[in-house]
CSV table of C-alpha atoms and ligand atoms in Angstrom, one decimal:
chain,number,residue,atom,x,y,z
A,708,UNK,CA,38.2,-38.7,-47.3
A,709,UNK,CA,39.8,-40.1,-50.4
A,710,UNK,CA,38.2,-40.7,-53.3
A,711,UNK,CA,36.9,-43.2,-55.2
A,712,UNK,CA,39.8,-44.0,-58.3
A,713,UNK,CA,39.9,-46.9,-60.3
A,714,UNK,CA,43.1,-49.3,-60.1
A,715,UNK,CA,44.4,-51.5,-62.6
A,716,UNK,CA,44.5,-56.3,-60.5
A,717,UNK,CA,46.2,-58.4,-62.6
A,718,UNK,CA,44.6,-61.8,-62.4
A,719,UNK,CA,47.2,-64.0,-62.7
A,720,UNK,CA,49.0,-62.5,-59.5
A,721,UNK,CA,47.1,-59.7,-57.8
A,722,UNK,CA,49.9,-56.7,-57.9
A,723,UNK,CA,47.6,-53.7,-58.4
A,724,UNK,CA,49.0,-51.3,-61.1
A,725,UNK,CA,47.9,-47.2,-61.4
A,726,UNK,CA,47.1,-47.4,-65.1
A,727,UNK,CA,46.4,-50.5,-67.8
A,728,UNK,CA,49.4,-52.0,-69.5
A,729,UNK,CA,49.6,-54.2,-71.8
A,730,UNK,CA,51.7,-57.1,-69.1
A,731,UNK,CA,52.1,-57.4,-65.8
A,732,UNK,CA,55.0,-55.4,-64.5
A,733,UNK,CA,55.0,-58.2,-61.6
A,734,UNK,CA,54.5,-61.3,-62.8
A,735,UNK,CA,55.1,-60.5,-66.3
A,736,UNK,CA,51.7,-61.7,-67.9
A,737,UNK,CA,49.7,-60.6,-70.7
A,738,UNK,CA,47.3,-58.5,-71.4
A,739,UNK,CA,46.3,-59.5,-67.8
A,740,UNK,CA,45.1,-56.6,-65.9
A,741,UNK,CA,41.5,-55.9,-64.6
A,742,UNK,CA,40.6,-52.3,-64.1
A,743,UNK,CA,38.9,-52.2,-61.0
A,744,UNK,CA,37.3,-49.9,-59.0
A,745,UNK,CA,38.4,-49.3,-55.3
A,746,UNK,CA,36.0,-47.3,-52.1
A,747,UNK,CA,36.6,-45.3,-51.0
A,748,UNK,CA,40.0,-45.6,-48.7
A,749,UNK,CA,39.1,-44.3,-44.5
A,750,UNK,CA,41.3,-41.9,-43.7
A,751,UNK,CA,44.0,-43.8,-41.1
A,752,UNK,CA,44.4,-42.8,-38.3
A,753,UNK,CA,47.2,-41.8,-36.5
A,754,UNK,CA,47.3,-43.3,-33.7
A,755,UNK,CA,45.8,-46.7,-32.8
A,756,UNK,CA,45.3,-47.1,-29.3
A,757,UNK,CA,43.4,-43.5,-30.2
A,758,UNK,CA,40.3,-44.9,-31.0
A,759,UNK,CA,37.7,-44.9,-28.9
A,760,UNK,CA,37.1,-47.0,-26.3
A,761,UNK,CA,33.9,-48.7,-27.3
A,762,UNK,CA,35.1,-50.2,-31.0
A,763,UNK,CA,37.3,-52.1,-29.5
A,764,UNK,CA,36.4,-54.3,-27.8
A,765,UNK,CA,39.3,-56.9,-28.0
A,766,UNK,CA,40.4,-59.1,-25.1
A,767,UNK,CA,43.9,-60.5,-24.9
A,768,UNK,CA,44.3,-63.6,-23.0
A,769,UNK,CA,46.8,-65.1,-21.2
A,770,UNK,CA,48.5,-68.0,-24.2
A,771,UNK,CA,49.0,-70.6,-22.1
A,772,UNK,CA,44.8,-71.4,-20.8
A,773,UNK,CA,44.1,-70.8,-24.6
A,774,UNK,CA,42.9,-74.0,-25.2
A,775,UNK,CA,44.1,-75.7,-28.7
A,776,UNK,CA,42.3,-79.2,-27.9
A,777,UNK,CA,39.4,-78.5,-28.1
A,778,UNK,CA,40.0,-77.8,-33.0
A,779,UNK,CA,37.5,-81.2,-33.7
A,780,UNK,CA,37.4,-82.9,-36.7
A,781,UNK,CA,35.2,-84.3,-39.4
A,782,UNK,CA,37.3,-87.6,-40.7
A,783,UNK,CA,36.4,-87.6,-44.4
A,784,UNK,CA,36.6,-90.8,-44.1
A,785,UNK,CA,39.2,-91.2,-47.7
A,786,UNK,CA,42.3,-91.4,-45.7
A,787,UNK,CA,44.1,-90.7,-48.4
A,788,UNK,CA,42.7,-86.9,-48.0
A,789,UNK,CA,42.4,-87.1,-43.8
A,790,UNK,CA,46.0,-87.5,-44.2
A,791,UNK,CA,46.6,-84.1,-46.0
A,792,UNK,CA,44.7,-82.2,-44.6
A,793,UNK,CA,45.9,-83.8,-40.5
A,794,UNK,CA,42.7,-85.3,-39.9
A,795,UNK,CA,40.3,-84.3,-41.6
A,796,UNK,CA,38.6,-80.8,-42.3
A,797,UNK,CA,38.4,-78.2,-39.3
A,798,UNK,CA,34.1,-76.8,-38.9
A,799,UNK,CA,34.6,-73.8,-39.8
A,800,UNK,CA,37.9,-74.1,-41.3
A,801,UNK,CA,38.6,-72.9,-45.9
A,802,UNK,CA,40.5,-74.9,-47.9
A,803,UNK,CA,40.7,-74.5,-51.3
A,804,UNK,CA,41.4,-77.0,-53.5
A,805,UNK,CA,43.5,-76.6,-56.5
A,806,UNK,CA,44.1,-77.8,-60.2
A,807,UNK,CA,44.5,-77.6,-63.8
A,808,UNK,CA,41.1,-78.2,-65.6
A,809,UNK,CA,40.6,-82.3,-66.2
A,810,UNK,CA,42.4,-82.7,-63.4
A,811,UNK,CA,39.8,-85.0,-60.8
A,812,UNK,CA,39.1,-81.8,-58.6
A,813,UNK,CA,35.1,-82.2,-59.1
A,814,UNK,CA,35.6,-85.3,-59.0
A,815,UNK,CA,37.4,-86.0,-55.3
A,816,UNK,CA,34.6,-83.2,-54.0
A,817,UNK,CA,31.4,-86.0,-54.8
A,818,UNK,CA,33.0,-88.2,-53.8
A,819,UNK,CA,33.9,-85.9,-50.5
A,820,UNK,CA,30.7,-85.2,-50.0
A,821,UNK,CA,29.3,-88.0,-50.5
A,822,UNK,CA,31.5,-89.8,-48.1
A,823,UNK,CA,31.0,-87.1,-45.4
A,824,UNK,CA,26.6,-87.1,-46.4
A,825,UNK,CA,26.8,-90.0,-44.5
A,826,UNK,CA,27.2,-88.9,-41.3
A,827,UNK,CA,25.5,-85.6,-42.2
A,828,UNK,CA,23.7,-83.2,-44.3
A,829,UNK,CA,26.7,-81.8,-47.2
A,830,UNK,CA,26.1,-78.9,-49.5
A,831,UNK,CA,26.9,-79.2,-53.2
A,832,UNK,CA,27.1,-76.5,-55.3
A,833,UNK,CA,27.9,-76.7,-58.4
A,834,UNK,CA,28.8,-73.4,-60.5
A,835,UNK,CA,30.1,-75.4,-63.2
A,836,UNK,CA,27.9,-78.4,-64.6
A,837,UNK,CA,24.0,-79.4,-64.1
A,838,UNK,CA,22.9,-81.6,-61.4
A,839,UNK,CA,21.5,-84.3,-64.4
A,840,UNK,CA,25.6,-84.8,-64.9
A,841,UNK,CA,26.9,-83.8,-61.0
A,842,UNK,CA,23.6,-86.8,-60.8
A,843,UNK,CA,25.3,-89.1,-63.9
A,844,UNK,CA,29.3,-88.7,-61.8
A,845,UNK,CA,27.5,-89.1,-58.6
A,846,UNK,CA,26.1,-92.5,-59.9
A,847,UNK,CA,29.3,-93.8,-61.3
A,848,UNK,CA,31.5,-93.0,-58.5
A,849,UNK,CA,29.6,-95.4,-56.0
A,850,UNK,CA,26.4,-94.7,-52.9
A,851,UNK,CA,24.5,-91.4,-53.5
A,852,UNK,CA,23.5,-90.8,-49.5
A,853,UNK,CA,20.5,-88.9,-49.1
A,854,UNK,CA,21.7,-86.3,-46.3
A,855,UNK,CA,24.4,-85.2,-49.7
A,856,UNK,CA,22.5,-81.9,-51.3
A,857,UNK,CA,22.8,-80.7,-54.6
A,858,UNK,CA,22.6,-76.9,-56.0
A,859,UNK,CA,23.0,-75.1,-59.3
A,860,UNK,CA,23.7,-72.0,-58.7
A,861,UNK,CA,25.8,-69.3,-59.6
A,862,UNK,CA,24.3,-66.3,-57.0
A,863,UNK,CA,26.8,-66.2,-53.7
A,864,UNK,CA,23.6,-64.6,-52.0
A,865,UNK,CA,21.5,-67.3,-53.9
A,866,UNK,CA,23.7,-69.7,-51.3
A,867,UNK,CA,22.1,-68.1,-47.8
A,868,UNK,CA,18.7,-70.1,-48.2
A,869,UNK,CA,19.5,-73.4,-48.2
A,870,UNK,CA,22.3,-73.5,-46.1
A,871,UNK,CA,19.8,-71.7,-43.6
A,872,UNK,CA,17.7,-74.4,-44.2
A,873,UNK,CA,20.2,-77.8,-44.8
A,874,UNK,CA,22.7,-76.2,-41.9
A,875,UNK,CA,25.4,-78.4,-44.1
A,876,UNK,CA,28.3,-79.8,-42.0
A,877,UNK,CA,30.0,-79.0,-46.0
A,878,UNK,CA,29.8,-76.8,-48.2
A,879,UNK,CA,31.1,-77.2,-51.7
A,880,UNK,CA,31.8,-74.6,-53.9
A,881,UNK,CA,32.5,-76.1,-57.8
A,882,UNK,CA,34.4,-73.4,-58.3
A,883,UNK,CA,35.0,-70.3,-56.9
A,884,UNK,CA,35.6,-68.5,-60.5
A,885,UNK,CA,31.9,-68.8,-62.0
A,886,UNK,CA,30.0,-67.4,-58.7
A,887,UNK,CA,29.5,-63.8,-58.5
A,888,UNK,CA,27.9,-61.2,-55.9
A,889,UNK,CA,25.6,-58.3,-56.4
A,890,UNK,CA,27.6,-56.7,-54.4
A,891,UNK,CA,30.2,-56.2,-56.9
A,892,UNK,CA,29.4,-55.5,-60.8
A,893,UNK,CA,33.4,-56.6,-62.4
A,894,UNK,CA,32.6,-60.2,-64.3
A,895,UNK,CA,32.3,-63.5,-62.8
A,896,UNK,CA,36.4,-65.1,-62.8
A,897,UNK,CA,37.7,-61.6,-61.9
A,898,UNK,CA,39.8,-60.8,-59.7
A,899,UNK,CA,37.4,-58.9,-57.6
A,900,UNK,CA,34.3,-60.8,-57.6
A,901,UNK,CA,36.8,-64.3,-56.0
A,902,UNK,CA,38.1,-62.1,-53.6
A,903,UNK,CA,34.5,-61.2,-52.3
A,904,UNK,CA,32.5,-64.0,-53.1
A,905,UNK,CA,35.3,-66.1,-51.2
A,906,UNK,CA,36.2,-63.5,-48.3
A,907,UNK,CA,31.0,-63.5,-48.2
A,908,UNK,CA,31.5,-67.4,-48.3
A,909,UNK,CA,34.3,-67.9,-45.6
A,910,UNK,CA,32.6,-65.7,-43.1
A,911,UNK,CA,30.0,-67.7,-43.6
A,912,UNK,CA,31.8,-71.1,-43.4
A,913,UNK,CA,33.2,-69.1,-40.3
A,914,UNK,CA,29.9,-67.9,-37.9
A,915,UNK,CA,27.3,-71.3,-39.3
A,916,UNK,CA,30.7,-73.4,-38.2
A,917,UNK,CA,30.5,-75.8,-40.9
A,918,UNK,CA,33.5,-76.1,-43.7
A,919,UNK,CA,34.5,-74.9,-46.2
A,920,UNK,CA,36.5,-76.1,-49.5
A,921,UNK,CA,36.3,-74.5,-53.0
A,922,UNK,CA,37.8,-75.2,-56.4
A,923,UNK,CA,40.0,-72.8,-57.6
A,924,UNK,CA,41.4,-73.4,-61.0
A,925,UNK,CA,45.0,-72.8,-61.9
A,926,UNK,CA,46.7,-70.8,-64.8
A,927,UNK,CA,48.2,-72.7,-67.5
A,928,UNK,CA,51.8,-72.5,-65.1
A,929,UNK,CA,50.5,-73.1,-62.1
A,930,UNK,CA,49.1,-71.1,-60.7
A,931,UNK,CA,46.0,-70.4,-59.1
A,932,UNK,CA,44.3,-68.0,-60.8
A,933,UNK,CA,42.4,-64.5,-59.4
A,934,UNK,CA,43.8,-63.8,-56.9
A,935,UNK,CA,46.6,-64.4,-55.5
A,936,UNK,CA,44.4,-62.9,-51.6
A,937,UNK,CA,42.3,-65.9,-52.2
A,938,UNK,CA,46.0,-68.8,-50.7
A,939,UNK,CA,45.2,-65.3,-48.3
A,940,UNK,CA,41.5,-65.8,-47.6
A,941,UNK,CA,41.2,-70.1,-46.7
A,942,UNK,CA,43.2,-72.1,-44.9
A,943,UNK,CA,44.1,-74.2,-46.5
A,944,UNK,CA,45.6,-74.8,-50.0
A,945,UNK,CA,45.5,-77.3,-51.7
A,946,UNK,CA,46.1,-78.9,-55.1
A,947,UNK,CA,45.2,-81.3,-57.6
A,948,UNK,CA,48.6,-82.9,-60.0
A,949,UNK,CA,49.1,-85.5,-61.8
A,950,UNK,CA,48.7,-85.6,-65.7
A,951,UNK,CA,46.0,-86.1,-68.1
A,952,UNK,CA,47.4,-88.8,-70.0
A,953,UNK,CA,48.3,-91.2,-66.6
A,954,UNK,CA,45.8,-91.7,-64.4
A,955,UNK,CA,48.4,-90.9,-61.7
A,956,UNK,CA,47.1,-88.5,-59.2
A,957,UNK,CA,49.2,-86.3,-56.8
A,958,UNK,CA,47.2,-84.5,-53.7
A,959,UNK,CA,49.6,-82.1,-51.3
A,960,UNK,CA,49.1,-79.5,-48.7
A,961,UNK,CA,50.6,-75.9,-50.8
A,962,UNK,CA,49.1,-74.6,-47.0
A,963,UNK,CA,47.9,-75.4,-43.6
A,964,UNK,CA,46.8,-74.1,-41.2
A,965,UNK,CA,46.1,-77.2,-38.8
A,966,UNK,CA,48.7,-80.0,-39.9
A,967,UNK,CA,52.1,-80.8,-42.2
A,968,UNK,CA,52.1,-80.2,-45.1
A,969,UNK,CA,54.6,-83.0,-45.5
A,970,UNK,CA,51.5,-85.2,-46.7
A,971,UNK,CA,50.6,-86.6,-49.9
A,972,UNK,CA,47.5,-88.4,-50.5
A,973,UNK,CA,48.3,-90.9,-53.9
A,974,UNK,CA,45.4,-91.8,-55.4
A,975,UNK,CA,45.0,-93.3,-59.5
A,976,UNK,CA,42.1,-92.2,-61.5
A,977,UNK,CA,39.6,-95.3,-62.8
A,978,UNK,CA,36.3,-96.3,-64.2
A,979,UNK,CA,34.7,-95.5,-61.3
A,980,UNK,CA,36.4,-91.8,-59.4
A,981,UNK,CA,39.3,-91.7,-57.7
A,982,UNK,CA,41.0,-94.9,-54.5
A,983,UNK,CA,43.5,-95.0,-53.1
A,984,UNK,CA,47.5,-96.0,-53.5
A,985,UNK,CA,48.7,-97.6,-51.1
A,986,UNK,CA,51.9,-98.5,-52.8
A,987,UNK,CA,52.8,-96.0,-55.6
A,988,UNK,CA,55.9,-98.2,-55.9
A,989,UNK,CA,54.5,-101.1,-57.2
A,990,UNK,CA,51.8,-98.7,-59.9
A,991,UNK,CA,55.3,-96.8,-61.3
A,992,UNK,CA,57.3,-100.5,-61.9
A,993,UNK,CA,54.7,-102.4,-62.7
A,994,UNK,CA,55.1,-102.3,-66.0
A,995,UNK,CA,59.2,-101.7,-66.1
A,996,UNK,CA,61.0,-103.6,-68.8
A,997,UNK,CA,64.1,-104.3,-67.1
A,998,UNK,CA,67.3,-105.1,-68.6
A,999,UNK,CA,66.7,-102.9,-71.4
A,1000,UNK,CA,69.6,-99.4,-71.7
A,1001,UNK,CA,69.2,-96.1,-70.5
A,1002,UNK,CA,67.0,-97.2,-67.7
A,1003,UNK,CA,67.6,-95.9,-64.0
A,1004,UNK,CA,65.5,-96.6,-60.7
A,1005,UNK,CA,65.9,-94.0,-58.5
A,1006,UNK,CA,64.1,-93.7,-54.6
A,1007,UNK,CA,62.5,-90.0,-53.5
A,1008,UNK,CA,60.4,-88.3,-52.0
A,1009,UNK,CA,57.3,-86.9,-51.7
A,1010,UNK,CA,56.5,-85.0,-48.5
A,1011,UNK,CA,57.0,-87.9,-45.9
A,1012,UNK,CA,56.8,-90.9,-48.3
A,1013,UNK,CA,59.2,-92.9,-50.0
A,1014,UNK,CA,58.6,-93.7,-53.9
A,1015,UNK,CA,60.4,-95.0,-56.6
A,1016,UNK,CA,60.3,-94.4,-59.5
A,1017,UNK,CA,61.8,-95.0,-63.4
A,1018,UNK,CA,63.9,-92.3,-65.3
A,1019,UNK,CA,64.8,-93.1,-69.2
A,1020,UNK,CA,66.6,-91.5,-71.1
A,1021,UNK,CA,67.9,-92.3,-75.1
A,1022,UNK,CA,70.9,-91.1,-76.3
A,1023,UNK,CA,70.9,-90.4,-80.2
A,1024,UNK,CA,73.6,-89.8,-82.2
A,1025,UNK,CA,72.1,-86.5,-83.9
A,1026,UNK,CA,71.3,-85.7,-86.8
A,1027,UNK,CA,71.7,-82.2,-88.8
A,1028,UNK,CA,71.9,-78.4,-86.7
A,1029,UNK,CA,71.4,-78.3,-82.9
A,1030,UNK,CA,70.9,-81.4,-80.7
A,1031,UNK,CA,67.1,-81.9,-79.8
A,1032,UNK,CA,66.8,-81.7,-75.6
A,1033,UNK,CA,62.5,-83.4,-74.6
A,1034,UNK,CA,62.3,-84.5,-71.5
A,1035,UNK,CA,58.9,-85.0,-69.7
A,1036,UNK,CA,58.3,-85.3,-66.3
A,1037,UNK,CA,61.6,-82.7,-64.8
A,1038,UNK,CA,63.3,-79.3,-65.7
A,1039,UNK,CA,64.9,-79.2,-68.8
A,1040,UNK,CA,67.1,-76.7,-67.4
A,1041,UNK,CA,68.4,-79.6,-64.8
A,1042,UNK,CA,68.8,-82.1,-67.4
A,1043,UNK,CA,70.9,-79.4,-69.7
A,1044,UNK,CA,73.6,-79.0,-66.3
A,1045,UNK,CA,74.1,-82.7,-66.2
A,1046,UNK,CA,74.5,-83.8,-69.9
A,1047,UNK,CA,77.4,-80.7,-69.6
A,1048,UNK,CA,78.6,-82.0,-66.5
A,1049,UNK,CA,78.3,-87.1,-67.4
A,1050,UNK,CA,80.5,-84.7,-70.9
A,1051,UNK,CA,82.8,-82.2,-69.1
A,1052,UNK,CA,83.1,-84.8,-66.0
A,1053,UNK,CA,83.6,-88.6,-67.7
A,1054,UNK,CA,84.5,-90.0,-70.2
A,1055,UNK,CA,80.8,-90.3,-71.9
A,1056,UNK,CA,80.7,-88.5,-74.4
A,1057,UNK,CA,76.4,-87.4,-74.9
A,1058,UNK,CA,76.6,-83.9,-76.2
A,1059,UNK,CA,76.3,-83.5,-79.5
A,1060,UNK,CA,73.5,-86.0,-79.2
A,1061,UNK,CA,69.5,-86.0,-79.7
A,1062,UNK,CA,68.5,-86.9,-75.9
A,1063,UNK,CA,65.5,-87.5,-74.5
A,1064,UNK,CA,64.3,-87.6,-70.7
A,1065,UNK,CA,61.0,-89.1,-69.5
A,1066,UNK,CA,59.8,-90.0,-66.1
A,1067,UNK,CA,57.1,-92.6,-66.5
A,1068,UNK,CA,54.0,-92.5,-64.8
A,1069,UNK,CA,53.7,-89.0,-65.5
A,1070,UNK,CA,55.0,-88.2,-62.6
A,1071,UNK,CA,57.3,-84.9,-62.1
A,1072,UNK,CA,60.0,-84.9,-60.3
A,1073,UNK,CA,61.6,-81.7,-59.0
A,1074,UNK,CA,63.9,-83.6,-56.2
A,1075,UNK,CA,67.8,-83.1,-56.5
A,1076,UNK,CA,67.7,-86.3,-54.8
A,1077,UNK,CA,67.2,-88.2,-58.6
A,1078,UNK,CA,71.0,-86.1,-60.7
A,1079,UNK,CA,72.4,-89.6,-60.1
A,1080,UNK,CA,69.9,-91.7,-61.5
A,1081,UNK,CA,69.4,-89.1,-64.6
A,1082,UNK,CA,72.8,-89.3,-65.4
A,1083,UNK,CA,73.6,-92.9,-65.3
A,1084,UNK,CA,70.2,-93.3,-67.4
A,1085,UNK,CA,71.5,-91.2,-70.0
A,1086,UNK,CA,75.6,-92.5,-69.7
A,1087,UNK,CA,73.4,-96.8,-69.8
A,1088,UNK,CA,71.9,-95.1,-72.7
A,1089,UNK,CA,74.7,-94.7,-74.3
A,1090,UNK,CA,77.2,-96.7,-74.2
A,1091,UNK,CA,74.0,-99.6,-74.9
A,1092,UNK,CA,75.0,-100.8,-71.5
A,1093,UNK,CA,71.6,-101.4,-68.6
A,1094,UNK,CA,72.1,-101.2,-65.5
A,1095,UNK,CA,71.5,-104.9,-63.3
A,1096,UNK,CA,68.3,-104.8,-62.9
A,1097,UNK,CA,68.4,-105.4,-59.0
A,1098,UNK,CA,70.0,-101.7,-59.2
A,1099,UNK,CA,68.8,-98.3,-58.0
A,1100,UNK,CA,70.9,-95.4,-57.8
A,1101,UNK,CA,70.3,-91.9,-55.6
A,1102,UNK,CA,72.4,-88.4,-55.0
A,1103,UNK,CA,72.9,-85.2,-55.7
A,1104,UNK,CA,75.0,-83.9,-58.4
A,1105,UNK,CA,77.0,-80.9,-58.5
A,1106,UNK,CA,79.1,-79.1,-61.6
A,1107,UNK,CA,82.3,-80.9,-60.2
A,1108,UNK,CA,80.9,-83.9,-61.2
A,1109,UNK,CA,80.6,-84.9,-57.3
A,1110,UNK,CA,77.9,-86.6,-55.7
A,1111,UNK,CA,76.6,-85.3,-53.3
A,1112,UNK,CA,74.1,-86.2,-50.4
A,1113,UNK,CA,70.9,-86.4,-49.8
A,1114,UNK,CA,67.7,-86.6,-47.2
A,1115,UNK,CA,66.0,-89.7,-45.4
A,1116,UNK,CA,68.4,-91.7,-47.4
A,1117,UNK,CA,67.4,-94.7,-44.5
A,1118,UNK,CA,64.0,-94.5,-46.2
A,1119,UNK,CA,64.5,-94.9,-49.8
A,1120,UNK,CA,66.8,-97.5,-49.1
A,1121,UNK,CA,64.8,-99.8,-47.2
A,1122,UNK,CA,61.3,-98.6,-50.4
A,1123,UNK,CA,64.6,-99.9,-53.4
A,1124,UNK,CA,65.0,-103.1,-50.8
A,1125,UNK,CA,62.1,-103.1,-49.9
A,1126,UNK,CA,61.0,-104.0,-54.1
A,1127,UNK,CA,64.0,-106.0,-54.7
A,1128,UNK,CA,66.2,-103.2,-55.3
A,1129,UNK,CA,69.6,-104.3,-53.5
A,1130,UNK,CA,71.9,-103.0,-54.6
A,1131,UNK,CA,72.1,-99.1,-54.5
A,1132,UNK,CA,74.6,-96.0,-55.4
A,1133,UNK,CA,74.5,-93.5,-52.7
A,1134,UNK,CA,77.2,-90.9,-52.2
A,1135,UNK,CA,79.9,-92.1,-50.0
A,1136,UNK,CA,80.3,-91.1,-46.2
A,1137,UNK,CA,75.8,-90.5,-46.2
A,1138,UNK,CA,76.1,-94.1,-43.6
A,1139,UNK,CA,72.9,-94.8,-45.2
A,1140,UNK,CA,71.3,-98.3,-43.6
A,1141,UNK,CA,68.6,-100.2,-44.6
A,1142,UNK,CA,68.4,-104.7,-44.0
A,1143,UNK,CA,68.8,-106.2,-47.4
A,1144,UNK,CA,70.0,-102.8,-49.3
A,1145,UNK,CA,73.6,-102.8,-50.5
A,1146,UNK,CA,74.8,-99.6,-50.8
A,1147,UNK,CA,77.4,-98.6,-53.1
A,1148,UNK,CA,79.5,-95.9,-52.3
A,1149,UNK,CA,80.0,-93.1,-54.8
A,1150,UNK,CA,81.9,-90.3,-54.9
A,1151,UNK,CA,82.2,-89.2,-58.2
A,1152,UNK,CA,80.4,-89.3,-61.4
A,1153,UNK,CA,83.1,-91.1,-63.3
A,1154,UNK,CA,83.1,-93.5,-60.4
A,1155,UNK,CA,79.4,-93.8,-61.1
A,1156,UNK,CA,80.4,-94.4,-64.7
A,1157,UNK,CA,82.5,-96.6,-64.1
A,1158,UNK,CA,81.0,-99.4,-61.6
A,1159,UNK,CA,78.6,-99.2,-65.3
A,1160,UNK,CA,81.3,-100.5,-67.7
A,1161,UNK,CA,82.0,-102.6,-65.1
A,1162,UNK,CA,78.4,-104.3,-64.2
B,1372,TYD,P1,36.3,-83.7,-62.8
B,1372,TYD,O1,36.7,-84.2,-61.8
B,1372,TYD,O2,35.6,-83.5,-64.1
B,1372,TYD,O3,37.6,-82.9,-62.9
B,1372,TYD,P2,38.3,-81.5,-62.8
B,1372,TYD,O4,37.3,-81.2,-62.2
B,1372,TYD,O5,39.6,-81.0,-62.1
B,1372,TYD,O6,37.5,-80.3,-64.0
B,1372,TYD,O7,37.7,-85.2,-64.1
B,1372,TYD,C1,37.6,-85.7,-65.2
B,1372,TYD,C2,38.2,-86.6,-65.5
B,1372,TYD,O8,38.5,-88.1,-64.8
B,1372,TYD,C3,37.7,-86.6,-67.1
B,1372,TYD,O9,38.5,-86.5,-68.3
B,1372,TYD,C4,37.5,-88.0,-66.8
B,1372,TYD,C5,37.5,-87.9,-65.7
B,1372,TYD,N1,37.1,-89.6,-64.8
B,1372,TYD,C6,37.2,-90.6,-64.8
B,1372,TYD,O10,38.3,-91.4,-65.4
B,1372,TYD,N2,36.4,-91.4,-63.6
B,1372,TYD,C7,35.7,-90.8,-63.3
B,1372,TYD,O11,35.1,-92.3,-62.2
B,1372,TYD,C8,35.6,-89.8,-63.4
B,1372,TYD,C9,34.0,-89.5,-62.6
B,1372,TYD,C10,35.4,-89.2,-63.2
B,1373,MG,MG1,35.4,-79.3,-62.6
């Protein structure tokens, strides 16, 4: 029998280290290691098949005889959420909802709880707010159904009684980091607590056929705080993203055992909570000031949905010292690369200038498909020449200055045409078509700059 020992677990990435370190050697986080004791591990069995038959009661069945149509879904009634989940919540499944503080996780939970509280019992467990606070918020969001029951509790064991009594179809726990179990004696929020609480709750949900939604905080770096093991433990990982200064919010599935991870839900945070946004492009372009230099429209894809966003650039003469580079909503390194390519592969000189790039609406663009639009916005600002009001651009730019093809061009073109962008600069050779959109093929970044000068 191995003896019980202590290990040090990183609370950022879940890596285990035999002794304490100031910095986790796996993920590089500082002071993230916490001590944990591991129980005595059972002696490994030499051969799995040598185990007593009584201990092995599993029975294998032919896969093609398994009935897969049986997973019924609890439609939440909030279309944007149902879409991301793949049709609704699956009873007995565990969903983890992650997001930065203040982004709207509790609001989304309460809206879900209220929507499902109209069809059956729902238990909302809050470990962070008082019942009065939850009530006030619920009132702000609309009607509060009678079958939505709330409980302010942080002890997991204390959920057993209400759970047994209410027989909820959905249990929401806000947040998993505030929960603790008597089975572990480390502090709430520690790796061991979070993991064991989640495991206990999920086993209960599975045994009683309730859907379970756990709210989890994320760290500054955007990963779920607490152990990575939480992500393995749950069936669906949803992330709620956005910029707190803007109303726009995106709900994505980072993992989904019951559906696609390609769908996104788009919301806007308003006075009365989260509202679905059926046409995100219109939201982003509402405040656009067409005709000013340095602005370019690009059709990006969020999952399977195209949306038009505006990239703004400001190129100004640098003061003394090193030129400044400030990027909001787009990766700094990507912009640095595009500046270098623009400088070497076209006649626009930008390297000695201060450069500011902003993606409007609080959106974050990670797609290389936005390269051409960023480069054009930079050139437009530097040359002080506005991009025509009916033009958009889309394409990846390589280090040689070549404009490369990107996926789903037809869909992007259609979205551009729908909002009145009749001309779209595209990689030459891509045979994308959409009614009402005229492709302007470009081979190299220099072509695009030439087109802008002549426009
Ligand atoms: P919250 O759901 O508490 O965020 P989280 O649980 O992710 O920390 O949302 C907090 C923010 O949302 C807060 O700044 C106020 C804002 N908000 C609205 O703008 N409208 C609303 O109707 C509600 C309920 C909140
Ligand atoms: Mg909250």
